[in-house]
């Protein structure tokens, strides 16, 4: 209709699905960061020091399986049943962890959380493709990006306060009610999406098997690096196995950076690997070398999170005035520039504020790149492949970050007698450089 207002993600027809979907993303991210804060207390309370690392590695590994299963299911039957199931598994995991009498049971709950949260993100991406017109995709993905970033600002503080006032159990149990409320907001928009898939799409049991192998390899990579003598060699084997296993989980040509969708998936994975591989060690650098308090060191991450959120909001408002291809290119360049500045800080002993400034630059790059790589993935997908490609996108995030964190952990240990921080940041810079070099390839080609 001439003169009609352009639709927005908070227009009356989209407002509740927007709020509910962003709330689900927010709660998944909040839980991840909250657990990082309270896990030392949990471990001490349950006597589970030996399972401490597994409580983090396990959800990351099972999340890959959840992503693949949900993607295949959504292609066959649409996103509704997979979304409900993923939320249900996530809630069950929260309940198990929150009521756990032992560390073993808590880790089992964490495994369920990872399985559910991995499937949840894939299902939400397919819901976005089915509910929102394409011109609103950058805006809703900006909302998702903000929902991931905001918990990094408040999550640790809230989790710490809840633990001190009541108990660490409520960090898990309190989220259950909030997840169910968020789901209620989403349900009205899902009523018209029942079905909608292609029932002739086969169940890919092969891909499921590869996802299990990839998860096991990533999990092993997180655990074998510290084994005296053979740890680095076992880590190399785990990397090779993981790369072989991930190939069937992403579009053909992804590991070769074929133009179009395969390059989008690879660049997204490399960007996530570079950013999160460096981010873990940035507060460590500031506390170890510059004697900053944990609170001050954490402000470097807060700056990056704010920059991510602001950049994601700006690109969402620009819409078609900023092409997705250009946003991905500039985003990777900014991530590379931020990590390169961090390398210089570690290598030349520059002032601590330069590292904090570097992370603002890198965060802005992720805010540009992440929402637009999501939009490109859906734009280059057909209705029959939205589930697979959404799963591939989230697998790239999880797999890339997990691999980078595991390899940097091995590298940090190996270079302990030299300069471990410099080695870790150089590796992250190499990954960011690869993403920036390959970014121009995201704009040509289509399909799976």
Tab-separated table of C-alpha atoms in Angstrom, residues 48-333:
chain	number	residue	atom	x	y	z
A	48	UNK	CA	34.416	-32.048	41.452
A	49	UNK	CA	37.757	-30.468	40.606
A	50	UNK	CA	38.696	-33.334	38.278
A	51	UNK	CA	35.543	-32.748	36.195
A	52	UNK	CA	35.881	-28.942	36.099
A	53	UNK	CA	37.078	-28.748	32.478
A	54	UNK	CA	34.529	-31.311	31.308
A	55	UNK	CA	31.706	-29.141	32.664
A	56	UNK	CA	32.645	-26.578	29.985
A	57	UNK	CA	33.856	-28.838	27.178
A	58	UNK	CA	30.886	-31.208	27.389
A	59	UNK	CA	28.130	-28.730	26.416
A	60	UNK	CA	30.232	-27.437	23.540
A	61	UNK	CA	30.642	-30.948	22.187
A	62	UNK	CA	27.007	-32.056	22.582
A	63	UNK	CA	25.880	-28.748	21.089
A	64	UNK	CA	27.303	-29.813	17.713
A	65	UNK	CA	25.093	-32.910	17.790
A	66	UNK	CA	22.035	-30.824	18.686
A	67	UNK	CA	22.713	-28.464	15.802
A	68	UNK	CA	22.924	-31.228	13.204
A	69	UNK	CA	19.849	-33.139	14.410
A	70	UNK	CA	17.719	-29.995	14.627
A	71	UNK	CA	18.800	-28.789	11.192
A	72	UNK	CA	17.905	-32.110	9.554
A	73	UNK	CA	14.601	-32.282	11.456
A	74	UNK	CA	13.651	-28.705	10.504
A	75	UNK	CA	14.277	-29.437	6.818
A	76	UNK	CA	11.914	-32.419	7.074
A	77	UNK	CA	9.130	-31.107	9.311
A	78	UNK	CA	9.647	-27.375	9.776
A	79	UNK	CA	11.076	-25.604	12.846
A	80	UNK	CA	8.215	-25.895	15.370
A	81	UNK	CA	8.685	-29.393	16.794
A	82	UNK	CA	12.504	-29.088	16.819
A	83	UNK	CA	12.248	-25.760	18.697
A	84	UNK	CA	9.919	-27.151	21.354
A	85	UNK	CA	12.111	-30.223	21.769
A	86	UNK	CA	15.321	-28.186	22.042
A	87	UNK	CA	13.791	-25.904	24.678
A	88	UNK	CA	12.545	-28.966	26.572
A	89	UNK	CA	15.995	-30.593	26.593
A	90	UNK	CA	17.607	-27.321	27.692
A	91	UNK	CA	15.139	-27.009	30.587
A	92	UNK	CA	15.731	-30.631	31.615
A	93	UNK	CA	19.472	-29.919	31.637
A	94	UNK	CA	18.930	-26.866	33.847
A	95	UNK	CA	16.854	-28.902	36.290
A	96	UNK	CA	19.387	-31.736	36.443
A	97	UNK	CA	22.270	-29.315	37.032
A	98	UNK	CA	20.353	-27.204	39.525
A	99	UNK	CA	19.344	-30.217	41.621
A	100	UNK	CA	22.616	-32.144	41.189
A	101	UNK	CA	23.903	-33.804	44.365
A	102	UNK	CA	27.249	-34.645	42.741
A	103	UNK	CA	29.580	-33.254	40.094
A	104	UNK	CA	28.941	-36.261	37.843
A	105	UNK	CA	25.222	-35.520	37.721
A	106	UNK	CA	25.864	-31.820	37.205
A	107	UNK	CA	28.077	-32.589	34.202
A	108	UNK	CA	25.305	-34.803	32.816
A	109	UNK	CA	22.951	-31.829	33.133
A	110	UNK	CA	25.493	-29.637	31.349
A	111	UNK	CA	25.618	-32.156	28.501
A	112	UNK	CA	21.826	-31.863	28.149
A	113	UNK	CA	22.068	-28.061	28.262
A	114	UNK	CA	24.545	-28.087	25.386
A	115	UNK	CA	22.390	-30.459	23.328
A	116	UNK	CA	19.330	-28.277	23.843
A	117	UNK	CA	20.995	-24.894	23.349
A	118	UNK	CA	22.693	-26.037	20.142
A	119	UNK	CA	19.377	-27.183	18.701
A	120	UNK	CA	17.612	-24.078	19.965
A	121	UNK	CA	19.783	-21.694	17.960
A	122	UNK	CA	19.349	-23.650	14.724
A	123	UNK	CA	15.576	-23.830	15.168
A	124	UNK	CA	15.410	-20.083	15.812
A	125	UNK	CA	17.356	-19.346	12.617
A	126	UNK	CA	14.844	-21.384	10.617
A	127	UNK	CA	11.961	-19.602	12.386
A	128	UNK	CA	13.506	-16.273	11.331
A	129	UNK	CA	13.635	-17.466	7.724
A	130	UNK	CA	9.968	-18.492	7.818
A	131	UNK	CA	8.486	-15.581	9.818
A	132	UNK	CA	10.384	-12.410	8.848
A	133	UNK	CA	10.748	-10.918	5.357
A	134	UNK	CA	14.317	-10.899	4.081
A	135	UNK	CA	14.725	-7.148	4.493
A	136	UNK	CA	14.275	-7.574	8.276
A	137	UNK	CA	16.876	-10.314	8.647
A	138	UNK	CA	19.782	-7.927	9.414
A	139	UNK	CA	17.693	-6.235	12.118
A	140	UNK	CA	16.569	-9.430	13.876
A	141	UNK	CA	20.074	-10.864	13.738
A	142	UNK	CA	21.301	-7.609	15.267
A	143	UNK	CA	18.830	-8.314	18.066
A	144	UNK	CA	20.276	-11.807	18.453
A	145	UNK	CA	23.788	-10.359	18.553
A	146	UNK	CA	22.785	-7.881	21.252
A	147	UNK	CA	21.138	-10.702	23.182
A	148	UNK	CA	24.462	-12.539	23.167
A	149	UNK	CA	26.468	-9.490	24.154
A	150	UNK	CA	24.357	-8.051	26.983
A	151	UNK	CA	24.879	-11.095	29.252
A	152	UNK	CA	28.607	-10.454	29.105
A	153	UNK	CA	27.899	-7.137	30.812
A	154	UNK	CA	25.556	-8.355	33.549
A	155	UNK	CA	25.823	-12.146	33.657
A	156	UNK	CA	28.832	-12.553	35.953
A	157	UNK	CA	27.581	-9.921	38.414
A	158	UNK	CA	24.052	-11.335	38.606
A	159	UNK	CA	25.308	-14.912	38.927
A	160	UNK	CA	27.686	-13.924	41.707
A	161	UNK	CA	24.961	-12.065	43.581
A	162	UNK	CA	22.513	-14.970	43.277
A	163	UNK	CA	25.155	-17.376	44.573
A	164	UNK	CA	25.995	-15.149	47.545
A	165	UNK	CA	22.373	-14.350	48.450
A	166	UNK	CA	20.864	-17.795	47.938
A	167	UNK	CA	22.849	-20.617	46.313
A	168	UNK	CA	24.541	-21.581	43.068
A	169	UNK	CA	21.617	-23.960	42.493
A	170	UNK	CA	19.399	-20.977	41.637
A	171	UNK	CA	21.732	-19.890	38.839
A	172	UNK	CA	20.355	-22.954	37.018
A	173	UNK	CA	16.867	-23.266	38.502
A	174	UNK	CA	15.993	-19.574	38.238
A	175	UNK	CA	16.510	-19.615	34.474
A	176	UNK	CA	13.916	-22.381	33.993
A	177	UNK	CA	10.953	-20.080	34.652
A	178	UNK	CA	12.378	-17.361	32.407
A	179	UNK	CA	12.904	-19.793	29.519
A	180	UNK	CA	9.296	-20.980	29.743
A	181	UNK	CA	8.018	-17.375	29.782
A	182	UNK	CA	10.103	-16.574	26.685
A	183	UNK	CA	8.711	-19.637	24.913
A	184	UNK	CA	5.153	-18.476	25.619
A	185	UNK	CA	5.914	-15.252	23.718
A	186	UNK	CA	7.079	-17.234	20.688
A	187	UNK	CA	4.208	-19.738	20.520
A	188	UNK	CA	1.612	-17.490	18.759
A	189	UNK	CA	3.956	-16.892	15.813
A	190	UNK	CA	4.681	-20.617	15.534
A	191	UNK	CA	1.075	-21.685	15.063
A	192	UNK	CA	1.150	-20.980	11.361
A	193	UNK	CA	4.461	-22.743	10.860
A	194	UNK	CA	3.376	-26.288	11.664
A	195	UNK	CA	4.865	-28.469	8.967
A	196	UNK	CA	6.414	-26.455	6.198
A	197	UNK	CA	9.333	-28.789	5.654
A	198	UNK	CA	9.924	-31.394	2.987
A	199	UNK	CA	9.012	-34.815	4.376
A	200	UNK	CA	10.890	-36.465	1.510
A	201	UNK	CA	14.162	-35.057	2.873
A	202	UNK	CA	15.869	-38.138	4.317
A	203	UNK	CA	17.164	-38.460	7.829
A	204	UNK	CA	20.894	-38.089	7.429
A	205	UNK	CA	22.169	-40.720	9.834
A	206	UNK	CA	25.606	-40.317	8.297
A	207	UNK	CA	25.758	-36.637	9.228
A	208	UNK	CA	24.567	-37.484	12.705
A	209	UNK	CA	27.400	-39.986	13.047
A	210	UNK	CA	29.922	-37.436	11.817
A	211	UNK	CA	28.589	-34.879	14.300
A	212	UNK	CA	29.135	-37.350	17.131
A	213	UNK	CA	32.686	-37.993	15.922
A	214	UNK	CA	33.367	-34.253	15.622
A	215	UNK	CA	32.037	-33.716	19.143
A	216	UNK	CA	34.220	-36.493	20.541
A	217	UNK	CA	37.286	-35.121	18.738
A	218	UNK	CA	36.660	-31.584	20.039
A	219	UNK	CA	36.139	-32.963	23.528
A	220	UNK	CA	39.349	-34.983	23.292
A	221	UNK	CA	41.228	-31.928	22.062
A	222	UNK	CA	40.147	-30.116	25.209
A	223	UNK	CA	41.403	-32.937	27.423
A	224	UNK	CA	44.566	-34.462	25.944
A	225	UNK	CA	46.803	-31.405	25.637
A	226	UNK	CA	48.112	-31.659	29.193
A	227	UNK	CA	49.108	-35.322	28.992
A	228	UNK	CA	52.885	-35.364	29.556
A	229	UNK	CA	54.955	-36.245	26.532
A	230	UNK	CA	52.271	-37.373	24.109
A	231	UNK	CA	49.729	-34.597	24.722
A	232	UNK	CA	50.692	-32.394	21.731
A	233	UNK	CA	50.728	-35.386	19.384
A	234	UNK	CA	47.336	-36.552	20.562
A	235	UNK	CA	46.085	-32.998	20.074
A	236	UNK	CA	47.255	-33.058	16.437
A	237	UNK	CA	45.423	-36.337	15.876
A	238	UNK	CA	42.278	-34.859	17.446
A	239	UNK	CA	42.478	-31.809	15.148
A	240	UNK	CA	42.774	-34.007	12.045
A	241	UNK	CA	39.875	-36.209	13.116
A	242	UNK	CA	37.745	-33.169	13.937
A	243	UNK	CA	38.379	-31.564	10.528
A	244	UNK	CA	37.521	-34.808	8.742
A	245	UNK	CA	34.362	-35.219	10.795
A	246	UNK	CA	33.122	-31.653	10.298
A	247	UNK	CA	33.228	-31.785	6.484
A	248	UNK	CA	29.828	-33.486	6.065
A	249	UNK	CA	28.264	-31.019	8.526
A	250	UNK	CA	28.887	-27.948	6.363
A	251	UNK	CA	28.160	-27.115	2.694
A	252	UNK	CA	30.377	-28.753	0.105
A	253	UNK	CA	33.502	-26.746	-0.554
A	254	UNK	CA	33.514	-25.022	2.840
A	255	UNK	CA	37.026	-26.105	3.802
A	256	UNK	CA	38.190	-25.017	0.317
A	257	UNK	CA	36.445	-21.616	0.688
A	258	UNK	CA	34.369	-22.090	-2.448
A	259	UNK	CA	32.647	-18.847	-3.415
A	260	UNK	CA	29.216	-18.137	-1.986
A	261	UNK	CA	27.680	-19.996	0.909
A	262	UNK	CA	30.696	-22.264	1.626
A	263	UNK	CA	32.910	-19.189	1.993
A	264	UNK	CA	30.330	-17.515	4.263
A	265	UNK	CA	30.389	-20.511	6.611
A	266	UNK	CA	34.197	-20.738	6.622
A	267	UNK	CA	34.746	-17.005	7.169
A	268	UNK	CA	32.244	-17.035	10.025
A	269	UNK	CA	34.022	-19.973	11.662
A	270	UNK	CA	37.466	-18.402	11.239
A	271	UNK	CA	36.256	-15.081	12.627
A	272	UNK	CA	34.752	-16.736	15.694
A	273	UNK	CA	37.886	-18.833	16.191
A	274	UNK	CA	40.155	-15.781	16.030
A	275	UNK	CA	38.032	-13.605	18.277
A	276	UNK	CA	37.229	-16.078	21.036
A	277	UNK	CA	40.630	-17.742	20.850
A	278	UNK	CA	42.205	-14.402	21.774
A	279	UNK	CA	39.493	-13.125	24.105
A	280	UNK	CA	40.017	-15.885	26.676
A	281	UNK	CA	43.629	-14.805	27.207
A	282	UNK	CA	43.167	-11.031	27.175
A	283	UNK	CA	42.148	-10.687	30.871
A	284	UNK	CA	44.859	-13.213	31.738
A	285	UNK	CA	47.464	-11.009	30.034
A	286	UNK	CA	46.257	-7.896	31.848
A	287	UNK	CA	46.254	-9.511	35.290
A	288	UNK	CA	49.513	-11.428	34.843
A	289	UNK	CA	51.713	-8.785	33.206
A	290	UNK	CA	50.086	-5.529	34.194
A	291	UNK	CA	48.886	-6.527	37.689
A	292	UNK	CA	45.384	-5.276	36.996
A	293	UNK	CA	42.573	-6.503	39.215
A	294	UNK	CA	40.152	-9.021	37.693
A	295	UNK	CA	37.494	-6.303	37.638
A	296	UNK	CA	39.658	-3.889	35.648
A	297	UNK	CA	40.867	-6.646	33.335
A	298	UNK	CA	37.263	-7.654	32.735
A	299	UNK	CA	36.453	-4.136	31.569
A	300	UNK	CA	38.449	-4.873	28.415
A	301	UNK	CA	35.877	-7.513	27.535
A	302	UNK	CA	33.051	-5.162	28.465
A	303	UNK	CA	34.378	-2.628	25.967
A	304	UNK	CA	34.479	-5.252	23.260
A	305	UNK	CA	30.957	-6.397	24.123
A	306	UNK	CA	29.610	-2.854	23.946
A	307	UNK	CA	31.331	-2.266	20.607
A	308	UNK	CA	29.865	-5.527	19.277
A	309	UNK	CA	26.369	-4.486	20.335
A	310	UNK	CA	26.676	-0.962	18.923
A	311	UNK	CA	28.087	-2.151	15.589
A	312	UNK	CA	25.364	-4.804	15.308
A	313	UNK	CA	22.696	-2.166	15.967
A	314	UNK	CA	24.171	0.256	13.422
A	315	UNK	CA	24.362	-2.344	10.652
A	316	UNK	CA	20.794	-3.410	11.421
A	317	UNK	CA	19.499	0.132	11.039
A	318	UNK	CA	21.434	0.658	7.818
A	319	UNK	CA	19.650	-2.285	6.226
A	320	UNK	CA	20.205	-2.488	2.479
A	321	UNK	CA	22.304	0.706	2.479
A	322	UNK	CA	25.150	-1.475	3.724
A	323	UNK	CA	25.478	-4.659	1.719
A	324	UNK	CA	25.990	-7.867	3.667
A	325	UNK	CA	29.118	-8.628	1.651
A	326	UNK	CA	30.668	-5.254	2.548
A	327	UNK	CA	29.747	-5.695	6.211
A	328	UNK	CA	31.462	-9.080	6.351
A	329	UNK	CA	34.579	-7.725	4.629
A	330	UNK	CA	34.919	-4.695	6.908
A	331	UNK	CA	34.062	-6.794	9.939
A	332	UNK	CA	36.896	-9.243	9.316
A	333	UNK	CA	39.328	-6.381	8.724
